[in-house]
mmCIF file of C-alpha atoms in Angstrom:
data_model
loop_
_atom_site.group_PDB
_atom_site.id
_atom_site.type_symbol
_atom_site.label_atom_id
_atom_site.label_comp_id
_atom_site.label_asym_id
_atom_site.label_seq_id
_atom_site.Cartn_x
_atom_site.Cartn_y
_atom_site.Cartn_z
ATOM 1 C CA UNK A 1 6.878 15.529 -6.479
ATOM 2 C CA UNK A 2 6.012 12.634 -4.190
ATOM 3 C CA UNK A 3 4.437 9.301 -5.061
ATOM 4 C CA UNK A 4 2.907 9.079 -8.529
ATOM 5 C CA UNK A 5 0.085 6.950 -9.897
ATOM 6 C CA UNK A 6 2.781 4.532 -11.123
ATOM 7 C CA UNK A 7 4.193 4.270 -7.597
ATOM 8 C CA UNK A 8 0.820 3.118 -6.279
ATOM 9 C CA UNK A 9 0.276 0.818 -9.307
ATOM 10 C CA UNK A 10 3.645 -0.890 -8.795
ATOM 11 C CA UNK A 11 3.136 -1.215 -5.036
ATOM 12 C CA UNK A 12 -0.333 -2.727 -5.533
ATOM 13 C CA UNK A 13 1.079 -5.147 -8.142
ATOM 14 C CA UNK A 14 3.704 -6.334 -5.652
ATOM 15 C CA UNK A 15 1.063 -6.790 -2.959
ATOM 16 C CA UNK A 16 -1.214 -9.069 -5.021
ATOM 17 C CA UNK A 17 -0.529 -11.912 -2.556
ATOM 18 C CA UNK A 18 -2.529 -9.867 -0.010
ATOM 19 C CA UNK A 19 -5.504 -8.771 -2.140
ATOM 20 C CA UNK A 20 -7.183 -6.568 0.467
ATOM 21 C CA UNK A 21 -3.975 -4.590 1.081
ATOM 22 C CA UNK A 22 -3.315 -4.338 -2.665
ATOM 23 C CA UNK A 23 -6.822 -2.922 -3.163
ATOM 24 C CA UNK A 24 -6.308 -0.339 -0.406
ATOM 25 C CA UNK A 25 -3.008 0.825 -1.913
ATOM 26 C CA UNK A 26 -4.526 1.025 -5.415
ATOM 27 C CA UNK A 27 -7.565 2.922 -4.130
ATOM 28 C CA UNK A 28 -5.429 5.454 -2.266
ATOM 29 C CA UNK A 29 -3.428 6.069 -5.449
ATOM 30 C CA UNK A 30 -6.619 6.419 -7.490
ATOM 31 C CA UNK A 31 -8.064 8.986 -5.096
ATOM 32 C CA UNK A 32 -4.886 11.044 -4.732
ATOM 33 C CA UNK A 33 -4.302 11.297 -8.476
ATOM 34 C CA UNK A 34 -7.915 11.171 -9.677
ATOM 35 C CA UNK A 35 -6.834 8.278 -11.856
ATOM 36 C CA UNK A 36 -7.090 4.511 -12.222
ATOM 37 C CA UNK A 37 -4.199 2.346 -13.376
ATOM 38 C CA UNK A 38 -5.587 -1.162 -13.045
ATOM 39 C CA UNK A 39 -3.268 -3.774 -11.566
ATOM 40 C CA UNK A 40 -4.301 -6.153 -14.367
ATOM 41 C CA UNK A 41 -2.776 -3.771 -16.926
ATOM 42 C CA UNK A 42 0.776 -4.553 -18.085
ATOM 43 C CA UNK A 43 3.071 -1.523 -18.076
ATOM 44 C CA UNK A 44 6.753 -1.883 -18.903
ATOM 45 C CA UNK A 45 8.972 -0.573 -16.054
ATOM 46 C CA UNK A 46 10.211 2.291 -18.268
ATOM 47 C CA UNK A 47 6.710 3.697 -18.944
ATOM 48 C CA UNK A 48 6.228 7.264 -17.704
ATOM 49 C CA UNK A 49 3.086 9.209 -16.851
ATOM 50 C CA UNK A 50 2.907 12.990 -17.236
ATOM 51 C CA UNK A 51 2.280 15.056 -14.082
ATOM 52 C CA UNK A 52 2.381 11.927 -11.953
ATOM 53 C CA UNK A 53 -0.519 10.334 -13.818
ATOM 54 C CA UNK A 54 -3.239 12.810 -12.873
ATOM 55 C CA UNK A 55 -6.503 11.827 -14.553
ATOM 56 C CA UNK A 56 -5.045 8.782 -16.346
ATOM 57 C CA UNK A 57 -7.367 5.802 -16.837
ATOM 58 C CA UNK A 58 -5.765 2.506 -17.851
ATOM 59 C CA UNK A 59 -8.176 -0.437 -18.015
ATOM 60 C CA UNK A 60 -7.451 -4.073 -17.125
ATOM 61 C CA UNK A 61 -5.561 -5.939 -19.839
ATOM 62 C CA UNK A 62 -4.042 -2.849 -21.490
ATOM 63 C CA UNK A 63 -0.402 -3.399 -22.480
ATOM 64 C CA UNK A 64 2.067 -0.515 -22.776
ATOM 65 C CA UNK A 65 5.556 -1.024 -24.209
ATOM 66 C CA UNK A 66 8.896 0.270 -23.048
ATOM 67 C CA UNK A 67 9.839 3.962 -23.033
ATOM 68 C CA UNK A 68 6.283 5.075 -23.778
ATOM 69 C CA UNK A 69 4.975 8.335 -22.328
ATOM 70 C CA UNK A 70 1.346 8.806 -21.332
ATOM 71 C CA UNK A 71 0.355 12.424 -20.651
ATOM 72 C CA UNK A 72 -2.217 13.471 -18.060
ATOM 73 C CA UNK A 73 -5.964 12.901 -18.530
ATOM 74 C CA UNK A 74 -5.441 10.077 -21.053
ATOM 75 C CA UNK A 75 -7.885 7.140 -21.235
ATOM 76 C CA UNK A 76 -6.965 3.682 -22.524
ATOM 77 C CA UNK A 77 -10.169 1.685 -22.244
ATOM 78 C CA UNK A 78 -12.363 -0.875 -23.995
ATOM 79 C CA UNK A 79 -15.053 0.387 -26.324
ATOM 80 C CA UNK A 80 -18.538 -0.287 -24.908
ATOM 81 C CA UNK A 81 -20.068 -3.319 -26.574
ATOM 82 C CA UNK A 82 -16.773 -4.581 -28.056
ATOM 83 C CA UNK A 83 -14.226 -6.998 -26.673
ATOM 84 C CA UNK A 84 -10.585 -6.066 -26.410
ATOM 85 C CA UNK A 85 -8.464 -3.258 -25.030
ATOM 86 C CA UNK A 86 -5.740 -1.036 -26.501
ATOM 87 C CA UNK A 87 -2.170 -2.247 -26.944
ATOM 88 C CA UNK A 88 0.521 0.418 -27.030
ATOM 89 C CA UNK A 89 3.913 -0.286 -28.595
ATOM 90 C CA UNK A 90 7.369 0.954 -27.638
ATOM 91 C CA UNK A 91 8.504 4.593 -27.727
ATOM 92 C CA UNK A 92 4.944 5.896 -28.084
ATOM 93 C CA UNK A 93 3.953 9.421 -27.042
ATOM 94 C CA UNK A 94 0.305 10.015 -26.117
ATOM 95 C CA UNK A 95 -0.700 13.670 -25.761
ATOM 96 C CA UNK A 96 -2.822 15.309 -23.077
ATOM 97 C CA UNK A 97 -6.475 14.270 -22.991
ATOM 98 C CA UNK A 98 -6.226 11.640 -25.733
ATOM 99 C CA UNK A 99 -8.688 8.756 -25.643
ATOM 100 C CA UNK A 100 -7.706 5.388 -27.053
ATOM 101 C CA UNK A 101 -10.728 3.127 -27.117
ATOM 102 C CA UNK A 102 -11.328 -0.475 -28.105
ATOM 103 C CA UNK A 103 -9.134 -3.260 -29.419
ATOM 104 C CA UNK A 104 -6.660 -0.986 -31.211
ATOM 105 C CA UNK A 105 -2.913 -1.327 -31.604
ATOM 106 C CA UNK A 106 -0.656 1.713 -31.438
ATOM 107 C CA UNK A 107 2.532 0.907 -33.346
ATOM 108 C CA UNK A 108 6.077 1.513 -32.128
ATOM 109 C CA UNK A 109 7.217 5.134 -32.283
ATOM 110 C CA UNK A 110 3.724 6.533 -32.900
ATOM 111 C CA UNK A 111 2.655 9.946 -31.622
ATOM 112 C CA UNK A 112 -0.936 10.656 -30.589
ATOM 113 C CA UNK A 113 -1.932 14.322 -30.512
ATOM 114 C CA UNK A 114 -3.627 16.082 -27.619
ATOM 115 C CA UNK A 115 -7.350 15.320 -27.263
ATOM 116 C CA UNK A 116 -7.239 12.811 -30.136
ATOM 117 C CA UNK A 117 -9.911 10.112 -30.240
ATOM 118 C CA UNK A 118 -8.275 6.889 -31.454
ATOM 119 C CA UNK A 119 -10.611 4.031 -32.372
ATOM 120 C CA UNK A 120 -8.564 2.427 -35.186
ATOM 121 C CA UNK A 121 -5.045 0.996 -35.340
ATOM 122 C CA UNK A 122 -2.167 3.473 -35.638
ATOM 123 C CA UNK A 123 0.748 2.436 -37.853
ATOM 124 C CA UNK A 124 4.291 2.386 -36.434
ATOM 125 C CA UNK A 125 5.968 5.799 -36.724
ATOM 126 C CA UNK A 126 2.702 7.625 -37.449
ATOM 127 C CA UNK A 127 1.560 10.922 -36.010
ATOM 128 C CA UNK A 128 -2.209 11.126 -35.575
ATOM 129 C CA UNK A 129 -4.536 13.825 -34.257
ATOM 130 C CA UNK A 130 -8.161 14.890 -34.348
ATOM 131 C CA UNK A 131 -11.605 13.557 -33.554
ATOM 132 C CA UNK A 132 -11.595 10.908 -34.899
ATOM 133 C CA UNK A 133 -7.813 10.600 -35.152
ATOM 134 C CA UNK A 134 -6.367 10.852 -38.655
ATOM 135 C CA UNK A 135 -2.798 10.253 -39.777
ATOM 136 C CA UNK A 136 -0.871 13.484 -40.310
ATOM 137 C CA UNK A 137 2.521 12.017 -41.176
ATOM 138 C CA UNK A 138 4.520 8.820 -41.010
ATOM 139 C CA UNK A 139 8.184 8.165 -40.490
ATOM 140 C CA UNK A 140 10.223 5.063 -39.844
ATOM 141 C CA UNK A 141 9.740 3.841 -36.269
ATOM 142 C CA UNK A 142 12.806 3.885 -34.005
ATOM 143 C CA UNK A 143 14.929 0.773 -33.924
ATOM 144 C CA UNK A 144 14.810 -1.052 -30.598
ATOM 145 C CA UNK A 145 17.707 -0.742 -28.167
#
């Protein structure tokens, strides 16, 4: 498949000692994948992006836990006029086109449906969908290993 948005993100993170070069690498990745994964975001090394991260927007300061999967065209951004960015727990699945906005926390093992608009916290083990996102079911979150 070639280099993904995560490949460019990780390379730019490693090149932070040479800011101009880091910015070039990040910009090339953004343009190729029509995405933006900010180097000030914190993504666990086991995070995966669907379809190489096409259309994914991850704002500065966003934290994403281990083994989480972010589908294509997902936005994790601050809400205009409010401080704070989303925090995503471990083992979270975020469906295609979902938008997670503002200072929300997505609990471990949660599932976010396609095109959901999440502007409130999601409990661990919950499945949410809709605009705005509503809880459809809840199960015990996976135990960490």
